[in-house]
Structure formats: structure tokens, C-alpha cells
Amino acid sequence: MRKPDLMVSKDKMNNNNNNNNSNSNVKSKLRKGLWSPEEDEKLLRYMITKGQGCWSDIARNAGLQRCGKSCRLRWINYLRPDLKRGAFSPQEEDLIIHLHSILGNRWSQIAARLPGRTDNEIKNFWNSTVKKRLKTNNSTPSPNNSDSSEPKDVLGGILPINEHELMTMCIDSSSSTSSSSMQSMHAMVLTDQFDPFPMLTNRYDMTGATDNFPDMHACLNHVGMVDGLHGDYGILEPNKMGLESDFNLPSLESKSIENNSAPINVKSHNNHFNNICFNNTEQIQNSNVEDLFGFGNHGQGENFRMGEWDLDGLMQDISYFPSLDFQV
DNA sequence: AAACGTAGCAACCGCTCCCTC
DNA sequence: GGAGGGAGCGGTTGCTACGTT
């Protein structure tokens, strides 16, 4: 995780680049490289108010000297309100390893099972951390630890998790917002009741960052995070920020989470604006795992052994998981 | 204290897939 | 059916902070 001063220095560099490039932009050159805060805000505001569409149009209409592709990447990997920042939890790490054993380097598919995480983030995490760790743990390279993009089975190998743990992790990490959340935020933005960019506004001054999130405190209370927000800018203490009531933020990963209704876990943000994550630990606590996954219906039950399946069969069976909507 | 190596992250590139005409 | 354009994905690169020598 980068330190705040790093981000500042990066942003300074960005601004310099921006300034330098702004001249060349006159010559209708598309900008490349790191995004400036101003660009972020433009894109974010546009996405919040107008919603998704053709990315090249978005780039143009938002007044950005960027190609649509770059805008899409920035939005997906950085600006999306439902992004979860910070280090991967051990559960997430296990889940990534497990899913990678099933899906291989299909990062987008893996990311779809880790709400709030992006494929890029997971890919970086894998390449920088997990791969190394697996290599360390298993000095003798096994097929499971190879870089191959082909799915491999690691059950019975390095992973200390069983099917229930996997399911718990899936549920735990399954995010949950409804499309109505986007609509409500959209409406709030349109009526100036809600500033979706507090960290843009308070980029280097986190002391007032959450003043713009008047409803964060309840969320923090709900998920037991009243101690504060831990981010690269330090620890934010919600009770010192005048946080009061509830608010909703949208998830764009509706395809995997749209049917859930979980509390919002407001965690932290290390960069431009607030991070929202949607861990739903209560859901699993209050639910019967077999009910959730339909084991009784599908006859997997205690005999559920992924390692014994071929990929096709696995995809077929795992598709029953509420948060595992494989598209293979 | 400086040089060098490493880690982590953001962004780009090139390819493929899908949709529309 | 095929051409064109947009979206999405995975691999790769570049940059900066941090750690080590």
C-alpha cells in the first residue's frame, strides 16, 4: 500500500504531466499516463450523473483528453465507488488462490467473486505476492503453482480450506447493492444533496474528508468499524467527523451481486475518495450454508470435492453458488 | 549517505469477442 | 456472411517508495 506522501508526489507529478500535456492537448493529442485529480473528478462526476455508455463518448463528453479505453480502465480500476481498497485479507487471499486453481489466469472471473476488487488488482496481487508466496511454500514447483493460465487443482495441496470455507469466503465477500442504490445516489448528486467525491475535494486533507458522507457513521456502526477508517491517509475516526445516518452507494458488479442486500461496510480509501466495501459477514452467520448453496438440491453436500472435477464439470456445479456465476 | 535491488501499483498494449449494420 | 467499431481481458511495462548493502 502506498503511503500518502507517495500519492501526493505522484499527483504532483501528474499535475506536472497534466500541465505539460495540456499544451499538447491543444494539438488534439490524447493524454496518456497517470490521471490527474481533475481528470478523475471529471470522469467520476460524469459517470455518477450520466452513467455508463459508450466509453469514447464518455471521454469526449466528460471533457477528457483520454481515449475511451483509458477512461474505462480508470473507472473500473480506480474510481468506481464500490471499490475496496487496502490489503487483501487472508480470506480474500485464500479465495484468490482457490479460484485461481479453478479458473487459472481469468482475472476478471476471479474478480467477479471478490466484490470491490478489480481484475487488475488481483492480477497484481497474484503476480507480486501470491506467486512468490506459493513458490516459497512449495520449493518444489508443482503444476498447481505454475504460471500456466490453465486451471489447476490445488485442493489437497497448499490450500488449507475446504468447501465450506470456500463457500463462507464467497458469501463473505459477496457484495451487495441494488441498482436502486445507484439511482438514489444519482438523484442525490443531481439535487446536490450528496457529494460523491469527498476525497477529491479533500484530497490531501483527510480531516474533513468524511464531512461529505453524513451517513457513514451508521454504516460503520453496523459493520463494527466504529473505531475508524484505516487508510493511507491515516486513521479516520468517524465519531469525530460528524457522521450520522445511512447512505447507499452503487455497485457496478450487478451481475453477481444484484440479488443481495447486505450492509455497507465503509472501510477506507487511500486515494481520491471514499472506499466502500460490501462484506457481508452477518449473512453467512445467519444463514444455513446448504440453503445458501443449495447443496441439498444438487446432491453435492459433504462429498463436494472440487479437486475431483474437471473444469467443465466444476463450472457446471459451481454455477449454483449465488455469488459464483461462472460464465465459462 | 548513496547506490542498488525489489515490491507494489497504475496504466498501456495488443488481442479477442461481441454486437450492429 | 462479413466488415467495422466498441468493450473486455490478460500480459506487460513504467514509475516510485522502500529496503538492503
Coordinates of C-alpha atoms (C1' of nucleotides) in Angstrom, one line a residue:
Chain A
M1 CA 0.0 0.0 0.0
R2 CA 1.3 3.3 -0.9
K3 CA 1.8 6.0 1.6
P4 CA 0.0 9.3 1.3
D5 CA 3.2 11.2 0.6
L6 CA 3.7 8.9 -2.3
M7 CA 0.3 9.6 -3.7
V8 CA 0.9 13.3 -3.2
S9 CA 4.2 13.1 -5.0
K10 CA 2.5 11.1 -7.7
D11 CA -0.2 13.6 -8.0
K12 CA 2.3 16.4 -8.2
M13 CA 4.0 14.5 -11.0
N14 CA 0.6 14.0 -12.5
N15 CA -0.2 17.7 -12.3
N16 CA 3.1 18.4 -14.0
N17 CA 2.3 16.0 -16.7
N18 CA -1.1 17.4 -17.0
N19 CA 0.2 20.9 -17.3
N20 CA 2.8 19.8 -19.8
N21 CA 0.4 17.8 -21.7
S22 CA -2.3 20.4 -21.6
N23 CA -0.4 22.3 -24.1
S24 CA 0.0 19.4 -26.4
N25 CA -3.7 18.7 -25.9
V26 CA -4.4 21.7 -28.0
K27 CA -2.9 19.7 -30.8
S28 CA -5.7 17.2 -30.2
K29 CA -3.4 14.6 -28.7
L30 CA -4.9 12.2 -26.3
R31 CA -3.4 12.2 -22.9
K32 CA -1.6 9.1 -21.6
G33 CA -0.1 8.2 -18.3
L34 CA -1.3 8.8 -14.8
W35 CA -4.6 10.5 -14.2
S36 CA -4.7 13.9 -12.6
P37 CA -7.2 14.6 -9.8
E38 CA -9.1 16.9 -12.2
E39 CA -9.4 14.2 -14.7
D40 CA -10.6 11.8 -12.0
E41 CA -13.2 14.3 -10.9
K42 CA -14.4 14.9 -14.4
L43 CA -14.8 11.3 -15.1
L44 CA -16.3 10.5 -11.7
R45 CA -18.9 13.2 -11.9
Y46 CA -19.8 12.3 -15.4
M47 CA -20.2 8.6 -14.5
I48 CA -22.3 9.4 -11.5
T49 CA -24.6 11.8 -13.3
K50 CA -24.8 10.3 -16.7
G51 CA -24.0 6.7 -16.1
Q52 CA -22.2 4.3 -18.3
G53 CA -22.4 4.3 -22.0
C54 CA -20.0 4.3 -24.9
W55 CA -16.7 4.9 -23.5
S56 CA -15.4 7.0 -26.3
D57 CA -18.5 9.2 -25.9
I58 CA -17.9 9.4 -22.2
A59 CA -14.3 10.5 -22.7
R60 CA -15.5 13.2 -25.1
N61 CA -18.5 14.4 -23.2
A62 CA -16.7 14.5 -19.9
G63 CA -14.2 16.8 -21.4
L64 CA -11.3 14.4 -21.1
Q65 CA -8.4 14.2 -23.4
R66 CA -8.4 10.5 -23.0
C67 CA -9.3 7.6 -25.1
G68 CA -12.4 5.7 -24.0
K69 CA -10.4 2.7 -23.2
S70 CA -8.3 4.7 -20.7
C71 CA -11.5 6.1 -19.1
R72 CA -13.0 2.7 -18.8
L73 CA -9.8 1.4 -17.1
R74 CA -9.6 4.3 -14.8
W75 CA -13.3 3.9 -13.8
I76 CA -13.1 0.2 -13.3
N77 CA -9.8 0.0 -11.5
Y78 CA -9.9 3.2 -9.5
L79 CA -12.9 5.4 -9.5
R80 CA -15.8 3.0 -9.0
P81 CA -17.5 3.9 -5.7
D82 CA -17.7 0.3 -4.6
L83 CA -14.0 -0.4 -4.8
K84 CA -12.5 -1.9 -1.8
R85 CA -9.0 -0.6 -1.1
G86 CA -6.4 -1.8 1.2
A87 CA -4.6 -5.1 1.7
F88 CA -6.2 -8.3 0.8
S89 CA -7.5 -10.2 3.8
P90 CA -6.3 -13.7 4.4
Q91 CA -9.8 -14.9 3.4
E92 CA -9.6 -13.0 0.2
E93 CA -6.1 -14.3 -0.4
D94 CA -7.2 -17.9 0.1
L95 CA -10.2 -17.3 -2.2
I96 CA -8.0 -15.9 -4.9
I97 CA -5.7 -18.8 -4.7
H98 CA -8.5 -21.2 -4.7
L99 CA -10.3 -19.5 -7.6
H100 CA -7.1 -19.3 -9.5
S101 CA -6.7 -23.0 -9.1
I102 CA -10.0 -23.4 -10.7
L103 CA -10.1 -20.6 -13.2
G104 CA -6.4 -20.0 -14.0
N105 CA -5.5 -16.5 -15.1
R106 CA -9.0 -15.5 -15.7
W107 CA -8.7 -12.5 -13.5
S108 CA -11.9 -10.9 -14.4
Q109 CA -13.7 -14.1 -13.4
I110 CA -11.9 -14.2 -10.2
A111 CA -12.5 -10.5 -9.6
A112 CA -16.2 -11.1 -10.1
R113 CA -16.1 -13.3 -7.0
L114 CA -14.3 -10.7 -5.0
P115 CA -16.6 -7.7 -4.9
G116 CA -14.8 -4.5 -4.5
R117 CA -11.6 -5.9 -6.1
T118 CA -10.6 -5.4 -9.7
D119 CA -9.1 -7.9 -12.0
N120 CA -6.0 -5.6 -12.3
E121 CA -5.7 -5.5 -8.5
I122 CA -6.0 -9.2 -8.2
K123 CA -3.6 -9.8 -11.0
N124 CA -1.0 -7.5 -9.5
F125 CA -1.6 -9.1 -6.1
W126 CA -1.1 -12.5 -7.6
N127 CA 2.0 -11.7 -9.6
S128 CA 3.6 -9.8 -6.8
T129 CA 2.6 -11.6 -3.7
V130 CA 0.8 -14.9 -4.1
K131 CA 3.0 -16.4 -6.7
K132 CA 6.0 -15.6 -4.6
R133 CA 4.5 -17.0 -1.5
L134 CA 3.4 -20.2 -3.2
K135 CA 6.9 -20.6 -4.6
T136 CA 8.3 -20.2 -1.1
N137 CA 5.8 -22.6 0.4
N138 CA 6.4 -25.1 -2.2
S139 CA 10.0 -25.1 -3.1
T140 CA 9.4 -27.9 -5.5
P141 CA 7.3 -26.4 -8.2
S142 CA 4.1 -28.3 -8.7
P143 CA 1.7 -27.9 -11.6
N144 CA -0.6 -26.1 -9.3
N145 CA 1.8 -23.3 -8.7
S146 CA 2.8 -22.9 -12.3
D147 CA 2.2 -19.7 -14.2
S148 CA 0.1 -21.5 -16.6
S149 CA -3.2 -19.9 -17.4
E150 CA -4.8 -23.4 -17.4
P151 CA -6.8 -24.1 -14.4
K152 CA -5.2 -26.5 -12.0
D153 CA -6.4 -28.3 -8.9
V154 CA -4.7 -27.4 -5.7
L155 CA -7.0 -29.0 -3.3
G156 CA -5.2 -31.3 -1.1
G157 CA -2.1 -29.2 -1.8
I158 CA -1.3 -25.8 -0.5
L159 CA -4.8 -24.7 0.4
P160 CA -5.9 -25.3 3.9
I161 CA -9.5 -24.7 3.0
N162 CA -12.4 -26.9 2.4
E163 CA -15.6 -26.5 0.6
H164 CA -17.3 -24.8 3.5
E165 CA -14.6 -22.4 4.0
L166 CA -14.6 -21.6 0.3
M167 CA -18.3 -21.0 0.4
T168 CA -18.0 -18.9 3.5
M169 CA -15.5 -16.8 1.8
C170 CA -17.6 -16.5 -1.3
I171 CA -20.5 -15.4 0.8
D172 CA -18.4 -13.2 3.0
S173 CA -17.0 -11.4 0.0
S174 CA -20.1 -11.3 -2.0
S175 CA -21.1 -7.7 -2.3
S176 CA -24.5 -6.3 -2.3
T177 CA -26.1 -3.3 -3.5
S178 CA -29.0 -2.8 -5.7
S179 CA -29.4 -0.8 -8.8
S180 CA -31.7 1.4 -6.8
S181 CA -28.7 2.5 -4.8
M182 CA -27.2 3.9 -7.9
Q183 CA -30.4 5.6 -8.7
S184 CA -30.7 7.1 -5.3
M185 CA -27.1 8.4 -5.3
H186 CA -27.7 9.6 -8.8
A187 CA -30.7 11.6 -7.6
M188 CA -28.7 12.9 -4.6
V189 CA -26.0 14.1 -6.9
L190 CA -28.4 15.7 -9.2
T191 CA -30.0 17.6 -6.3
D192 CA -26.7 18.5 -4.7
Q193 CA -27.6 16.6 -1.6
F194 CA -24.6 14.4 -1.8
D195 CA -21.0 15.0 -2.8
P196 CA -19.7 11.7 -4.1
F197 CA -16.1 13.0 -4.2
P198 CA -15.2 13.9 -0.7
M199 CA -11.7 12.7 -1.2
L200 CA -11.4 14.7 -4.4
T201 CA -12.5 17.7 -2.5
N202 CA -10.2 16.9 0.4
R203 CA -7.5 15.2 -1.4
Y204 CA -4.7 15.9 0.9
D205 CA -6.6 16.9 3.9
M206 CA -8.4 13.8 5.3
T207 CA -9.5 15.6 8.4
G208 CA -12.7 16.8 6.8
A209 CA -12.9 14.0 4.2
T210 CA -16.0 12.4 5.5
D211 CA -17.9 15.5 6.2
N212 CA -19.3 14.9 2.9
F213 CA -20.5 11.5 3.9
P214 CA -23.0 12.4 6.6
D215 CA -24.4 8.9 6.7
M216 CA -21.2 6.9 7.1
H217 CA -21.3 6.5 10.8
A218 CA -24.3 4.3 10.9
C219 CA -22.7 2.1 8.3
L220 CA -19.6 1.9 10.3
N221 CA -21.6 1.1 13.4
H222 CA -23.5 -1.5 11.5
V223 CA -20.4 -3.3 10.5
G224 CA -18.4 -2.8 13.6
M225 CA -16.0 -0.3 12.3
V226 CA -16.6 2.5 14.6
D227 CA -13.0 2.6 15.6
G228 CA -12.2 4.4 12.5
L229 CA -11.3 4.2 8.9
H230 CA -7.8 3.0 8.1
G231 CA -6.4 4.3 5.0
D232 CA -3.2 5.6 3.6
Y233 CA -4.0 8.9 4.9
G234 CA -4.2 7.5 8.4
I235 CA -7.0 6.6 10.6
L236 CA -10.2 8.4 10.2
E237 CA -12.4 8.4 13.2
P238 CA -16.0 8.7 12.2
N239 CA -17.2 9.9 15.5
K240 CA -15.0 12.9 15.0
M241 CA -16.4 13.6 11.6
G242 CA -20.0 14.2 12.4
L243 CA -21.2 11.1 10.6
E244 CA -24.8 10.5 11.2
S245 CA -27.1 8.5 9.0
D246 CA -27.3 5.9 6.2
F247 CA -26.4 6.2 2.6
N248 CA -26.1 3.9 -0.2
L249 CA -23.6 3.6 -2.9
P250 CA -24.0 1.6 -6.0
S251 CA -22.2 -1.5 -7.2
L252 CA -21.4 -1.9 -10.8
E253 CA -21.0 -5.6 -10.5
S254 CA -24.6 -6.1 -10.6
K255 CA -24.3 -9.3 -12.5
S256 CA -23.0 -11.2 -9.5
I257 CA -24.4 -9.2 -6.6
E258 CA -27.6 -7.7 -7.6
N259 CA -29.8 -10.0 -5.6
N260 CA -28.1 -9.5 -2.4
S261 CA -29.0 -7.0 0.2
A262 CA -26.1 -6.5 2.6
P263 CA -25.0 -3.8 5.0
I264 CA -22.4 -1.5 3.6
N265 CA -19.0 -1.8 5.1
V266 CA -17.4 1.6 4.8
K267 CA -13.7 0.9 5.2
S268 CA -11.2 3.2 3.9
H269 CA -9.8 5.0 0.9
N270 CA -6.2 5.6 0.2
N271 CA -6.6 8.0 -2.7
H272 CA -9.2 10.3 -4.1
F273 CA -12.4 9.4 -2.5
N274 CA -14.1 7.1 -0.1
N275 CA -13.8 3.4 -0.4
I276 CA -16.8 1.3 0.1
C277 CA -16.8 -2.4 0.5
F278 CA -19.6 -4.7 1.0
N279 CA -18.5 -7.5 3.2
N280 CA -21.4 -9.3 4.5
T281 CA -20.3 -11.5 7.3
E282 CA -23.7 -11.4 9.0
Q283 CA -25.3 -13.0 6.1
I284 CA -23.4 -16.2 6.4
Q285 CA -23.7 -16.2 10.2
N286 CA -27.5 -16.0 9.9
S287 CA -27.8 -18.4 7.0
N288 CA -27.6 -22.1 6.5
V289 CA -24.8 -22.8 4.2
E290 CA -26.6 -25.6 2.5
D291 CA -29.6 -23.4 2.0
L292 CA -27.5 -20.7 0.5
F293 CA -25.8 -23.0 -1.9
G294 CA -28.5 -25.5 -2.5
F295 CA -26.4 -28.5 -1.6
G296 CA -29.4 -30.4 -0.7
N297 CA -30.9 -29.7 -4.1
H298 CA -27.8 -30.6 -6.0
G299 CA -26.5 -33.5 -4.2
Q300 CA -23.0 -32.2 -3.6
G301 CA -23.1 -32.0 0.2
E302 CA -20.2 -33.3 2.1
N303 CA -18.9 -35.0 -1.0
F304 CA -18.2 -31.7 -2.6
R305 CA -14.7 -32.1 -3.8
M306 CA -13.6 -29.7 -6.4
G307 CA -10.3 -31.4 -6.9
E308 CA -12.0 -34.4 -8.3
W309 CA -13.8 -32.5 -11.0
D310 CA -12.8 -31.5 -14.5
L311 CA -13.2 -27.9 -15.3
D312 CA -16.4 -28.2 -17.2
G313 CA -18.0 -30.2 -14.5
L314 CA -16.7 -27.8 -12.0
M315 CA -18.1 -24.8 -13.8
Q316 CA -21.4 -26.5 -14.1
D317 CA -21.6 -27.3 -10.5
I318 CA -20.1 -24.2 -9.1
S319 CA -22.6 -22.1 -11.0
Y320 CA -25.1 -23.0 -8.3
F321 CA -23.2 -20.7 -6.0
P322 CA -25.1 -17.5 -5.6
S323 CA -22.0 -15.4 -6.0
L324 CA -20.3 -17.7 -8.4
D325 CA -22.0 -17.0 -11.6
F326 CA -19.4 -18.6 -13.9
Q327 CA -19.7 -17.8 -17.5
V328 CA -17.4 -20.4 -18.8
Chain B
dA1 C1' 24.6 8.8 2.8
dA2 C1' 24.5 6.8 -1.6
dA3 C1' 23.7 3.1 -4.8
dC4 C1' 21.3 -0.7 -6.0
dG5 C1' 17.6 -4.0 -5.9
dT6 C1' 12.9 -5.2 -5.0
dA7 C1' 7.9 -4.6 -4.3
dG8 C1' 3.7 -2.7 -5.4
dC9 C1' 0.7 -0.3 -8.1
dA10 C1' -1.2 2.1 -12.2
dA11 C1' -1.7 2.3 -16.8
dC12 C1' -0.9 0.8 -21.6
dC13 C1' -0.8 -2.5 -25.4
dG14 C1' -2.5 -5.9 -28.2
dC15 C1' -5.6 -9.3 -28.9
dT16 C1' -10.2 -11.4 -28.9
dC17 C1' -15.0 -11.3 -28.6
dC18 C1' -19.4 -9.4 -29.4
dC19 C1' -22.7 -6.5 -31.4
dT20 C1' -24.5 -3.8 -35.1
dC21 C1' -25.2 -2.6 -39.7
Chain C
dG1 C1' -22.0 -13.6 -44.0
dG2 C1' -18.6 -10.1 -43.3
dA3 C1' -16.8 -5.7 -42.1
dG4 C1' -16.2 -2.2 -38.5
dG5 C1' -16.3 -0.5 -34.0
dG6 C1' -16.6 -0.9 -29.1
dA7 C1' -15.8 -3.4 -24.9
dG8 C1' -13.3 -6.5 -22.2
dC9 C1' -9.4 -9.2 -20.9
dG10 C1' -4.7 -10.7 -19.9
dG11 C1' 0.1 -9.6 -20.3
dT12 C1' 3.4 -6.3 -19.9
dT13 C1' 5.8 -2.1 -18.8
dG14 C1' 7.0 2.0 -16.2
dC15 C1' 7.3 4.5 -12.2
dT16 C1' 8.0 5.4 -7.3
dA17 C1' 8.7 4.0 -2.5
dC18 C1' 11.0 1.2 0.3
dG19 C1' 14.5 -2.0 1.9
dT20 C1' 19.2 -3.6 1.8
dT21 C1' 24.1 -3.4 1.2

